[in-house]
mmCIF file of N, CA and C in Angstrom:
data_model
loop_
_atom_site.group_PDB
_atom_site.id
_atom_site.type_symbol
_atom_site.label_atom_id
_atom_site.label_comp_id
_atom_site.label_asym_id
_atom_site.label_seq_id
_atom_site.Cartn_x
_atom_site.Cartn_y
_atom_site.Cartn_z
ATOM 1 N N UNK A 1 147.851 149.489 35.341
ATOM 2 C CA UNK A 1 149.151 149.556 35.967
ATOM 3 C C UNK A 1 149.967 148.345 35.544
ATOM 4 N N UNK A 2 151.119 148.915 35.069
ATOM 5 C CA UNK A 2 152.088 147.438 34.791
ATOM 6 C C UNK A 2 152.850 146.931 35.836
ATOM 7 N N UNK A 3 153.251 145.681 36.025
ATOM 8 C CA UNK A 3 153.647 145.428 37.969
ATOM 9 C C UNK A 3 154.684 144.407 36.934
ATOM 10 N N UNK A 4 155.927 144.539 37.733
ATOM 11 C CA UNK A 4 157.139 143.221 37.407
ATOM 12 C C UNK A 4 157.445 142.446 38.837
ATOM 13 N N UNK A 5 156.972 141.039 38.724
ATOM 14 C CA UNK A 5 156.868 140.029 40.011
ATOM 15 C C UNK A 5 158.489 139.692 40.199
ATOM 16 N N UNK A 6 159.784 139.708 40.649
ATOM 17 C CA UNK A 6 160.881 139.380 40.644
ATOM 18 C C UNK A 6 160.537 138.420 41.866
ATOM 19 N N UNK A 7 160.615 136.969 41.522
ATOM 20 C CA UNK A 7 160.739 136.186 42.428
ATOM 21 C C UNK A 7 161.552 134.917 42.011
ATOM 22 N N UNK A 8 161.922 134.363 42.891
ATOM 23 C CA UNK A 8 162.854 133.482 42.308
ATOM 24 C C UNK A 8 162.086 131.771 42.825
ATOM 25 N N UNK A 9 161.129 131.405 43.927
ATOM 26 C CA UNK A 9 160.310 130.932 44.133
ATOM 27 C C UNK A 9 158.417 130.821 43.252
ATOM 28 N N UNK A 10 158.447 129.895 42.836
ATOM 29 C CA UNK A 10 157.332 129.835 41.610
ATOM 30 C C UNK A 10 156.122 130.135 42.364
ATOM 31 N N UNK A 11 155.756 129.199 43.544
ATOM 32 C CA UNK A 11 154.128 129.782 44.370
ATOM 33 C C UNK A 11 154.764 131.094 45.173
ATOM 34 N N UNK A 12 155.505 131.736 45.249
ATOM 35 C CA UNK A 12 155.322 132.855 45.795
ATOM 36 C C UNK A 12 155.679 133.694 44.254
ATOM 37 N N UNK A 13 155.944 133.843 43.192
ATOM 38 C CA UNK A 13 155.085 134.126 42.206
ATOM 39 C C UNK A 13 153.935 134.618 41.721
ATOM 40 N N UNK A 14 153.388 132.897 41.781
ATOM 41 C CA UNK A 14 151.910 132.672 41.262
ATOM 42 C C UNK A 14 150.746 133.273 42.736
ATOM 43 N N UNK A 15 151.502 133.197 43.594
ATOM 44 C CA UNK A 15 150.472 134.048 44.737
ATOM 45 C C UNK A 15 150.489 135.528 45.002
ATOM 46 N N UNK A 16 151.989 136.171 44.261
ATOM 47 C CA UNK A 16 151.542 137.459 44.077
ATOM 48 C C UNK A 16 151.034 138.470 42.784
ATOM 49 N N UNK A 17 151.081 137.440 41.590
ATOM 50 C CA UNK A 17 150.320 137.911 40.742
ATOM 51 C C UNK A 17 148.706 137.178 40.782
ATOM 52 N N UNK A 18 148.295 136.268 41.559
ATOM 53 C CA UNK A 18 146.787 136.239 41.894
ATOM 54 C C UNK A 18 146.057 136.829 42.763
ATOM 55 N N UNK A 19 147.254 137.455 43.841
ATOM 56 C CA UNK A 19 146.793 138.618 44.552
ATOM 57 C C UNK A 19 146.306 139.760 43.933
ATOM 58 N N UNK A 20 147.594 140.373 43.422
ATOM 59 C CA UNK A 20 147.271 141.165 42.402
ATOM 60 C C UNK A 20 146.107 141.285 41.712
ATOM 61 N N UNK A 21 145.575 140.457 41.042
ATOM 62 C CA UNK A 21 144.424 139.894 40.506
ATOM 63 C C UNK A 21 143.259 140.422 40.409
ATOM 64 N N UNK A 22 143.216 139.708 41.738
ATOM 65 C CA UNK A 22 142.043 140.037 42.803
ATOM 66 C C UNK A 22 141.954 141.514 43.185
ATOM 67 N N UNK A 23 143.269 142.285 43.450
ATOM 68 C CA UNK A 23 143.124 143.894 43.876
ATOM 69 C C UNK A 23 142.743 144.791 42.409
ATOM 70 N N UNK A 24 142.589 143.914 41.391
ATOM 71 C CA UNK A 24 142.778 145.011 39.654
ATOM 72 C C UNK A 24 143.511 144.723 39.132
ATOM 73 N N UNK A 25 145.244 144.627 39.144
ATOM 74 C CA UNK A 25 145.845 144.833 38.774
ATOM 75 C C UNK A 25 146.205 143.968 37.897
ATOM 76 N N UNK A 26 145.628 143.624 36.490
ATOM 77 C CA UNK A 26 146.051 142.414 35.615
ATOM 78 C C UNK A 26 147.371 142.490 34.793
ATOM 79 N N UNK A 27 147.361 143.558 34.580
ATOM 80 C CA UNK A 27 148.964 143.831 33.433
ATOM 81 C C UNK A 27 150.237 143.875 34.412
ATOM 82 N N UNK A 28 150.389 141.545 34.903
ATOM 83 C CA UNK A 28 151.531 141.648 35.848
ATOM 84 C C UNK A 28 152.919 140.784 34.698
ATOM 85 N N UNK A 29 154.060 141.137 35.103
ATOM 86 C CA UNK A 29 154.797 140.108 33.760
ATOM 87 C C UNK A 29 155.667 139.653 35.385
ATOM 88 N N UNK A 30 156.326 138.227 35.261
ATOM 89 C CA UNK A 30 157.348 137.478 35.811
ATOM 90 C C UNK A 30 159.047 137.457 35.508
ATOM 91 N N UNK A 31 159.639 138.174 36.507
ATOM 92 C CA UNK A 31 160.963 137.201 36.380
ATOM 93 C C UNK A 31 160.947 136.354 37.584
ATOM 94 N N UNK A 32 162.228 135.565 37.448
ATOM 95 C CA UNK A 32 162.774 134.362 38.331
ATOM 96 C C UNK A 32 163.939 134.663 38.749
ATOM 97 N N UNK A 33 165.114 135.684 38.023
ATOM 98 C CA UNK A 33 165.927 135.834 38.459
ATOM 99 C C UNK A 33 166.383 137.409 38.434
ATOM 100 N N UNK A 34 167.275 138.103 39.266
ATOM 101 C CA UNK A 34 167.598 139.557 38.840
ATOM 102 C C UNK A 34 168.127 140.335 37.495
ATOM 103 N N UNK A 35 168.653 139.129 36.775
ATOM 104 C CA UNK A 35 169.464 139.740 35.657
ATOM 105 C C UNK A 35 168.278 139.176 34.353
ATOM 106 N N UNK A 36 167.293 138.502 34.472
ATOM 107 C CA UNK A 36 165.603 138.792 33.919
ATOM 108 C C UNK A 36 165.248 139.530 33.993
ATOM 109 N N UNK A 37 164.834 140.225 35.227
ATOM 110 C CA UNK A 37 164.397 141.362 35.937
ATOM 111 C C UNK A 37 165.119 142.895 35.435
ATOM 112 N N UNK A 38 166.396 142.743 35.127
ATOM 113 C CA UNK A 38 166.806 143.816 34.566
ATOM 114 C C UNK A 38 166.523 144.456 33.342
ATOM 115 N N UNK A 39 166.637 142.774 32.302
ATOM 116 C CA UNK A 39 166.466 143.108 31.092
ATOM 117 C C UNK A 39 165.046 143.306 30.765
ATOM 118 N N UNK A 40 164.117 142.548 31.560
ATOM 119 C CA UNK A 40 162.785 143.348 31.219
ATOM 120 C C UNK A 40 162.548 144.855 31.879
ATOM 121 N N UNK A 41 162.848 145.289 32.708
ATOM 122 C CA UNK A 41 162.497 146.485 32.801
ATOM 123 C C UNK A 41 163.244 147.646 31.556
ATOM 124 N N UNK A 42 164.565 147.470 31.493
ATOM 125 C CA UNK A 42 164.909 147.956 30.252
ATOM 126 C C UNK A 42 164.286 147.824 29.231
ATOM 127 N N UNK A 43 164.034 146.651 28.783
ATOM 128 C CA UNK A 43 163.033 146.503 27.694
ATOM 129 C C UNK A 43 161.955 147.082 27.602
ATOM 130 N N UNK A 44 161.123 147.087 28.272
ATOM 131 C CA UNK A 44 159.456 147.493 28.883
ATOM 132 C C UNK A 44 159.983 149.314 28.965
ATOM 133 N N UNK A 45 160.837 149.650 29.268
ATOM 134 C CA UNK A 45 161.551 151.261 29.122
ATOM 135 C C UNK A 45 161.487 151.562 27.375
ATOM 136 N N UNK A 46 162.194 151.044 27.294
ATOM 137 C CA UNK A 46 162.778 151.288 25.713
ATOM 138 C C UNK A 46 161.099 151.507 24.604
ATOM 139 N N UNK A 47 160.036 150.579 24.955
ATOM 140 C CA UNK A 47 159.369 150.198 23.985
ATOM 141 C C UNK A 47 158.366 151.232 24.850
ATOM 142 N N UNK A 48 158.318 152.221 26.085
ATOM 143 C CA UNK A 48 157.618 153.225 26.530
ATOM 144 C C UNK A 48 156.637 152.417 26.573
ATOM 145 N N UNK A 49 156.595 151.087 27.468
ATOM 146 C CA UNK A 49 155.399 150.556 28.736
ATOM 147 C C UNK A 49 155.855 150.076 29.787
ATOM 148 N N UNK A 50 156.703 151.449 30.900
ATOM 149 C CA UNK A 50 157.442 150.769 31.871
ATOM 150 C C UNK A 50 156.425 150.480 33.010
ATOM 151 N N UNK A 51 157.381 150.176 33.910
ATOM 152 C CA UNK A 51 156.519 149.517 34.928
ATOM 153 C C UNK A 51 156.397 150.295 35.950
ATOM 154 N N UNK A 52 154.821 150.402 36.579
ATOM 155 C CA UNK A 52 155.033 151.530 37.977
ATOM 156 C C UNK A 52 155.291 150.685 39.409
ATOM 157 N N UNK A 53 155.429 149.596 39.127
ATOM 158 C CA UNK A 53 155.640 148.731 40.516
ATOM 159 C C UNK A 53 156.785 147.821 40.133
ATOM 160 N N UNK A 54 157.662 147.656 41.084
ATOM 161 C CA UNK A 54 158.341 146.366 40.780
ATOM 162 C C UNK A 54 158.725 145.740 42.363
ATOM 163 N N UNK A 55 157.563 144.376 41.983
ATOM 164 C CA UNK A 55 157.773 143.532 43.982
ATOM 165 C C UNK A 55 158.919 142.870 43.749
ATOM 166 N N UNK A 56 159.866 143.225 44.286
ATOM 167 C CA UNK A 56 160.720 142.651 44.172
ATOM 168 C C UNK A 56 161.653 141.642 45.561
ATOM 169 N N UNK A 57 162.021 140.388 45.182
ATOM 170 C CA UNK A 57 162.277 139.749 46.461
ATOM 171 C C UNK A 57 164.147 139.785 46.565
ATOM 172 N N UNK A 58 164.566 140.331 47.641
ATOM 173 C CA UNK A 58 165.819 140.385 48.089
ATOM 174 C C UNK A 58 166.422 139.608 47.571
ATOM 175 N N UNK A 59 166.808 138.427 47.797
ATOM 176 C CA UNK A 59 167.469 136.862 47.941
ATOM 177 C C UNK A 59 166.844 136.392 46.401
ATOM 178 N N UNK A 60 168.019 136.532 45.226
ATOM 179 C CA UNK A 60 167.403 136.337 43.798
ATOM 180 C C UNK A 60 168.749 135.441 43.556
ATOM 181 N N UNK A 61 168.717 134.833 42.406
ATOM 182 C CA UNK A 61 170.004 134.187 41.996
ATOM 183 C C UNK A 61 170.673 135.203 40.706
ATOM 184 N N UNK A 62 171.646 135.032 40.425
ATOM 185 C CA UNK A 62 172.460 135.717 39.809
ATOM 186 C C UNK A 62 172.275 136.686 39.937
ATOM 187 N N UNK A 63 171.448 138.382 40.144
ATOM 188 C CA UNK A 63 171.788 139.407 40.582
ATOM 189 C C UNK A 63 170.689 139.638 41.661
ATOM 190 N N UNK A 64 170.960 140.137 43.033
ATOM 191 C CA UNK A 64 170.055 140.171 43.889
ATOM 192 C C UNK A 64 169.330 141.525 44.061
ATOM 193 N N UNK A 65 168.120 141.336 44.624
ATOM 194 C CA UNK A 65 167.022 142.298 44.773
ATOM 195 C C UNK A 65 167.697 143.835 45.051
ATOM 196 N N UNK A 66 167.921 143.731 45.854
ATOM 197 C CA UNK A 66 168.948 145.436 45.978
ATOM 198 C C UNK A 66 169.766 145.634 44.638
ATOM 199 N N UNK A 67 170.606 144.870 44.263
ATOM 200 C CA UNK A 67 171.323 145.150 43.287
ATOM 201 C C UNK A 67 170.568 145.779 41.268
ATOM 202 N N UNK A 68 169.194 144.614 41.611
ATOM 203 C CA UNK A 68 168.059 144.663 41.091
ATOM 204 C C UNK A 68 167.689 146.797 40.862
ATOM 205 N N UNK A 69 167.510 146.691 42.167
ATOM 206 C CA UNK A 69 166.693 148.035 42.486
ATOM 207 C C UNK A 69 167.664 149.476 42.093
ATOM 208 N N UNK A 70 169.029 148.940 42.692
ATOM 209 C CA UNK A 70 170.527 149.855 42.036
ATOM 210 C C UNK A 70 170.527 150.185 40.442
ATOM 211 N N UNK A 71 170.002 149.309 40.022
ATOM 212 C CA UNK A 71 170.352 149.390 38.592
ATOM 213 C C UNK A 71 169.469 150.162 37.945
ATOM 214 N N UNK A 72 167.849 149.465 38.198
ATOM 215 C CA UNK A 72 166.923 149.885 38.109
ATOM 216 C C UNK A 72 166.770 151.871 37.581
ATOM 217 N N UNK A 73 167.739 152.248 38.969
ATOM 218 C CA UNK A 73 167.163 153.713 39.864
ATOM 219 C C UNK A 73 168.266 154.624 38.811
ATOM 220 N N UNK A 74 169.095 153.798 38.129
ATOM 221 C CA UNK A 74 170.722 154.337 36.902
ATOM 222 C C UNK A 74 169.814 154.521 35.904
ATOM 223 N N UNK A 75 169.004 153.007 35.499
ATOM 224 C CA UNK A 75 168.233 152.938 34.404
ATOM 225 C C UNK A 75 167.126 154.118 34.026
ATOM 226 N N UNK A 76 166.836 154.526 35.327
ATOM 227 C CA UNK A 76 165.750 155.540 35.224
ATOM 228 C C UNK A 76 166.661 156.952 34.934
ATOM 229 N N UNK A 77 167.188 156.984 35.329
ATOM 230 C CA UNK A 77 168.158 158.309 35.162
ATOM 231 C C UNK A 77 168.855 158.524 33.935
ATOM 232 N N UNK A 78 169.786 157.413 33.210
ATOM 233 C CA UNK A 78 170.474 157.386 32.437
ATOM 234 C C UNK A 78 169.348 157.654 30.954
ATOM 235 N N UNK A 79 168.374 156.854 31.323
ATOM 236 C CA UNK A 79 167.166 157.138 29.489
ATOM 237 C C UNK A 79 166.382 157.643 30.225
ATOM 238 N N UNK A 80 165.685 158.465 31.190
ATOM 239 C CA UNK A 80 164.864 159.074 31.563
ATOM 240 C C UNK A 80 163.765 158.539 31.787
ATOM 241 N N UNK A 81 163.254 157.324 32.472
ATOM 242 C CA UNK A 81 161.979 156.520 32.235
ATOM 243 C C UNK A 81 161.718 157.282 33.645
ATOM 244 N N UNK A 82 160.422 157.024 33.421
ATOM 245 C CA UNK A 82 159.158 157.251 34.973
ATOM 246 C C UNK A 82 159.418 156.426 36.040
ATOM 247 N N UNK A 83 160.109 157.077 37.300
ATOM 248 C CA UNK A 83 160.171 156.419 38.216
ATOM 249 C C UNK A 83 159.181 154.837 39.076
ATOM 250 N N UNK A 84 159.910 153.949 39.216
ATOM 251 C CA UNK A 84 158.827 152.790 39.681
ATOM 252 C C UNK A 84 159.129 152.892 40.831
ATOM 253 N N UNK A 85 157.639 152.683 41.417
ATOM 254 C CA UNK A 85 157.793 152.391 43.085
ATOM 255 C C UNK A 85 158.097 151.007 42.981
ATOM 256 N N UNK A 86 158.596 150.333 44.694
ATOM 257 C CA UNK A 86 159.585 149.459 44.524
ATOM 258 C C UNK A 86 158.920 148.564 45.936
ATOM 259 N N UNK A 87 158.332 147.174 45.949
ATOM 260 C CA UNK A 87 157.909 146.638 47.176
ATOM 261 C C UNK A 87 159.178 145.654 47.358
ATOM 262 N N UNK A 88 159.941 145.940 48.553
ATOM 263 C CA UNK A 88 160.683 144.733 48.231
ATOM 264 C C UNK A 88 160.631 143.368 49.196
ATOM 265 N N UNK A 89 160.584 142.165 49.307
ATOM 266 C CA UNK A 89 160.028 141.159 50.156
ATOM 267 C C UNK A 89 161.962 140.389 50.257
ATOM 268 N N UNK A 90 161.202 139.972 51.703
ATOM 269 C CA UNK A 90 162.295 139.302 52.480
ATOM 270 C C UNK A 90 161.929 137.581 52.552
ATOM 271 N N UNK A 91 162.799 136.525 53.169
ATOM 272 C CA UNK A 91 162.170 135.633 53.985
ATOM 273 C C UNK A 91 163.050 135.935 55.562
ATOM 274 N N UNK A 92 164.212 136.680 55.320
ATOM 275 C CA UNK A 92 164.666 137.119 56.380
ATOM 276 C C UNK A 92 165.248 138.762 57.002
ATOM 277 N N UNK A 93 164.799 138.532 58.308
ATOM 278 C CA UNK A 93 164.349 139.817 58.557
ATOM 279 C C UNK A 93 165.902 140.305 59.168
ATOM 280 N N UNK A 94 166.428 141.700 58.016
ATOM 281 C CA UNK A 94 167.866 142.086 57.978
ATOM 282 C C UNK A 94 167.374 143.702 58.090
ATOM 283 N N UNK A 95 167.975 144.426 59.294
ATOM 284 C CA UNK A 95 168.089 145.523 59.431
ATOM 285 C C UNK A 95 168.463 146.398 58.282
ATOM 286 N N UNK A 96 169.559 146.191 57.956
ATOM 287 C CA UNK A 96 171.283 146.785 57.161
ATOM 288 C C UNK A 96 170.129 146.439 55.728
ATOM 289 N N UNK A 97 169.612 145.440 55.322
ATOM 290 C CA UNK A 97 169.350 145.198 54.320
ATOM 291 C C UNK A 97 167.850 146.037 54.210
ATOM 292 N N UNK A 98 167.110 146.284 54.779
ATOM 293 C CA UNK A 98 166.135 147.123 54.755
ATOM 294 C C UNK A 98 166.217 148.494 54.809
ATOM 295 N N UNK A 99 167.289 148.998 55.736
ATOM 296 C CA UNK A 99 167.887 150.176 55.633
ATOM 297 C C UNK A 99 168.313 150.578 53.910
ATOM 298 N N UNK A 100 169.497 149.632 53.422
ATOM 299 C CA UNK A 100 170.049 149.840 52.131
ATOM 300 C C UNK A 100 168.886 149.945 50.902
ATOM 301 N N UNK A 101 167.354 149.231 51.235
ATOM 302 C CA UNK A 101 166.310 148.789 50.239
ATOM 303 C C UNK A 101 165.910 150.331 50.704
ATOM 304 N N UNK A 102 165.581 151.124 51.636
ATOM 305 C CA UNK A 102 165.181 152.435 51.241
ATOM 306 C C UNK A 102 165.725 153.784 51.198
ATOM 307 N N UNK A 103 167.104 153.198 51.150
ATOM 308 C CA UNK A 103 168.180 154.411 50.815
ATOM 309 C C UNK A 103 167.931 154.463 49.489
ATOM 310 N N UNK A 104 167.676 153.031 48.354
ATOM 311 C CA UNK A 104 167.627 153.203 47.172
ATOM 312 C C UNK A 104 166.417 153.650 46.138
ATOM 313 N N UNK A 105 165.638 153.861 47.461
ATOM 314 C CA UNK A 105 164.150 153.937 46.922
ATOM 315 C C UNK A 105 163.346 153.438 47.052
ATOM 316 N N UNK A 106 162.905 152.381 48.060
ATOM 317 C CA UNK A 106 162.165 151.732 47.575
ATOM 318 C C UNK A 106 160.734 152.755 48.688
ATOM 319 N N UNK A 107 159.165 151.698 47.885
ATOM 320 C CA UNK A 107 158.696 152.688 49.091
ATOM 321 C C UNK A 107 158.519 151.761 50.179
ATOM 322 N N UNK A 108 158.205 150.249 49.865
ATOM 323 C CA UNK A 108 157.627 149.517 50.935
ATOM 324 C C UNK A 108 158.237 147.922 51.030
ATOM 325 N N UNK A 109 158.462 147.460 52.302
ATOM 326 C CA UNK A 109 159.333 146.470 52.622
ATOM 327 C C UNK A 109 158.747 145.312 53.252
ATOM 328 N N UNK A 110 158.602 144.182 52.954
ATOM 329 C CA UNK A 110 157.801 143.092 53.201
ATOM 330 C C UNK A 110 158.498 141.701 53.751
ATOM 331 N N UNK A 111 158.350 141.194 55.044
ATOM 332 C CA UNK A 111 158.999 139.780 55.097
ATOM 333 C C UNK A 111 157.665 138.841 54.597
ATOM 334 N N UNK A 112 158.488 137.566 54.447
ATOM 335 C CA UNK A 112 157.894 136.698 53.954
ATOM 336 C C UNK A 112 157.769 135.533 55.289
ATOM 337 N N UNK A 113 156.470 135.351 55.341
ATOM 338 C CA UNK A 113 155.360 134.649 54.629
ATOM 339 C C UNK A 113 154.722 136.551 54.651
ATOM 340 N N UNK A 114 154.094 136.316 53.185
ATOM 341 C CA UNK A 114 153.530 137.894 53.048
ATOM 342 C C UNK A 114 151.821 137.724 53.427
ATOM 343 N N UNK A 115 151.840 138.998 54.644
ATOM 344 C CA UNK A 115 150.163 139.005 54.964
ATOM 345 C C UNK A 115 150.022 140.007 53.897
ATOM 346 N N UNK A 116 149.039 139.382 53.067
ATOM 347 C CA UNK A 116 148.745 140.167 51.677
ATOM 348 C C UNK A 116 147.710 141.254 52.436
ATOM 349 N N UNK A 117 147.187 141.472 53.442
ATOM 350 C CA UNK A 117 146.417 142.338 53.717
ATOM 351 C C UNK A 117 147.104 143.890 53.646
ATOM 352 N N UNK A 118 148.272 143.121 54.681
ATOM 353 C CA UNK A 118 149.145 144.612 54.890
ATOM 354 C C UNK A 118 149.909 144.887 53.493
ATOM 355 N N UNK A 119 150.390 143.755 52.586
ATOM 356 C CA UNK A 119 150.289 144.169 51.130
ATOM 357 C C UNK A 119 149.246 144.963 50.345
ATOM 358 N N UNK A 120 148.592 144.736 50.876
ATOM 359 C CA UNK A 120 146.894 145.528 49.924
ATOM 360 C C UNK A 120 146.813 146.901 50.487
ATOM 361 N N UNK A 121 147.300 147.223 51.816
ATOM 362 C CA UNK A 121 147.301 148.935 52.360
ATOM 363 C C UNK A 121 148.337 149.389 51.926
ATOM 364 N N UNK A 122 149.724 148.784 51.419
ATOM 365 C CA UNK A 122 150.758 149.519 51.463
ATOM 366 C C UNK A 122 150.680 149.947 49.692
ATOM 367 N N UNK A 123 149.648 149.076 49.095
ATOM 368 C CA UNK A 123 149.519 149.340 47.567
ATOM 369 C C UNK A 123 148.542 150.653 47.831
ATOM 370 N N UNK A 124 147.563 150.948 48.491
ATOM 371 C CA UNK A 124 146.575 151.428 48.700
ATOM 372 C C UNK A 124 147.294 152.703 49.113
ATOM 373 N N UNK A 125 148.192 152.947 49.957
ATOM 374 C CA UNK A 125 149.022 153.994 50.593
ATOM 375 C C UNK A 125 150.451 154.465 49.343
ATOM 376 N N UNK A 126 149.863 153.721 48.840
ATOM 377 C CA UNK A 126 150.885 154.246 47.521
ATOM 378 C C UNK A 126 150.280 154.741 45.962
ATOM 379 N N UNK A 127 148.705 154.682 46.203
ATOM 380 C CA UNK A 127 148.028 155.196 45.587
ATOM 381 C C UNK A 127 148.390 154.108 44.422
ATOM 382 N N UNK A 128 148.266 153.246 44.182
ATOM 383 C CA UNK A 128 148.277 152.027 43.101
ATOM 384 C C UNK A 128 147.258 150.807 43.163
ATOM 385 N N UNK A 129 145.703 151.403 43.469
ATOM 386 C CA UNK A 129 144.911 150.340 43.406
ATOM 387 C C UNK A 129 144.021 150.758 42.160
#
């Protein structure tokens, strides 16, 4: 499984691709910011090794996590790539903004500090272990 980490914080990063890790999942790549995050998933499209996960964290610099996921859901439509499921993580807990994260698709919604446990069922409930 290919997984794209969108975080804009380095140990919350490096703690969800060692999570990862640990559950199987080694083929993880990093961005830091949303408009990274864009161009690798396009990229990773184009060269037909997209990604079936993308954790993505709300609160990004230059394009943010929703906006991230908007583009994403065009990208899939416009060249036809294989839909990615979509985890998206908070540090703050926004109604309107969780609402809007699964109008766009996503399947599963996470505040931060992340109990990777309930991360590990919601991968598990999404059939991605």
């Amino acid at each position: 499984m290919r997984v794209l980490i969108v975080e804009d914080d380095y140990a919350s990063r490096i703690v969800m691709k060692k999570f990862l890790a640990e559950f199987g999942i080694q083929d993880c790549e990093l961005a830091m910011d949303g408009l990274e995050a864009v161009d690798k998933y396009l990229q990773a499209g184009i060269e037909k090794r997209p990604y079936e996960l993308l954790c993505l964290d709300i609160m990004l610099p230059r394009v943010d996590g929703l906006s991230v996921l908007r583009i994403v859901r065009e990208l899939e439509k416009e060249h036809d790539f294989p839909p990615a499921k979509a985890l998206m993580t908070t540090a703050l807990y926004d109604k309107a903004k969780i609402d809007e994260a699964f109008a766009l698709g996503c399947q599963a919604y996470a505040t931060k500090p992340l109990d990777l446990g309930k991360v590990k069922d919601v991968l598990e409930k999404l059939g991605l272990k």
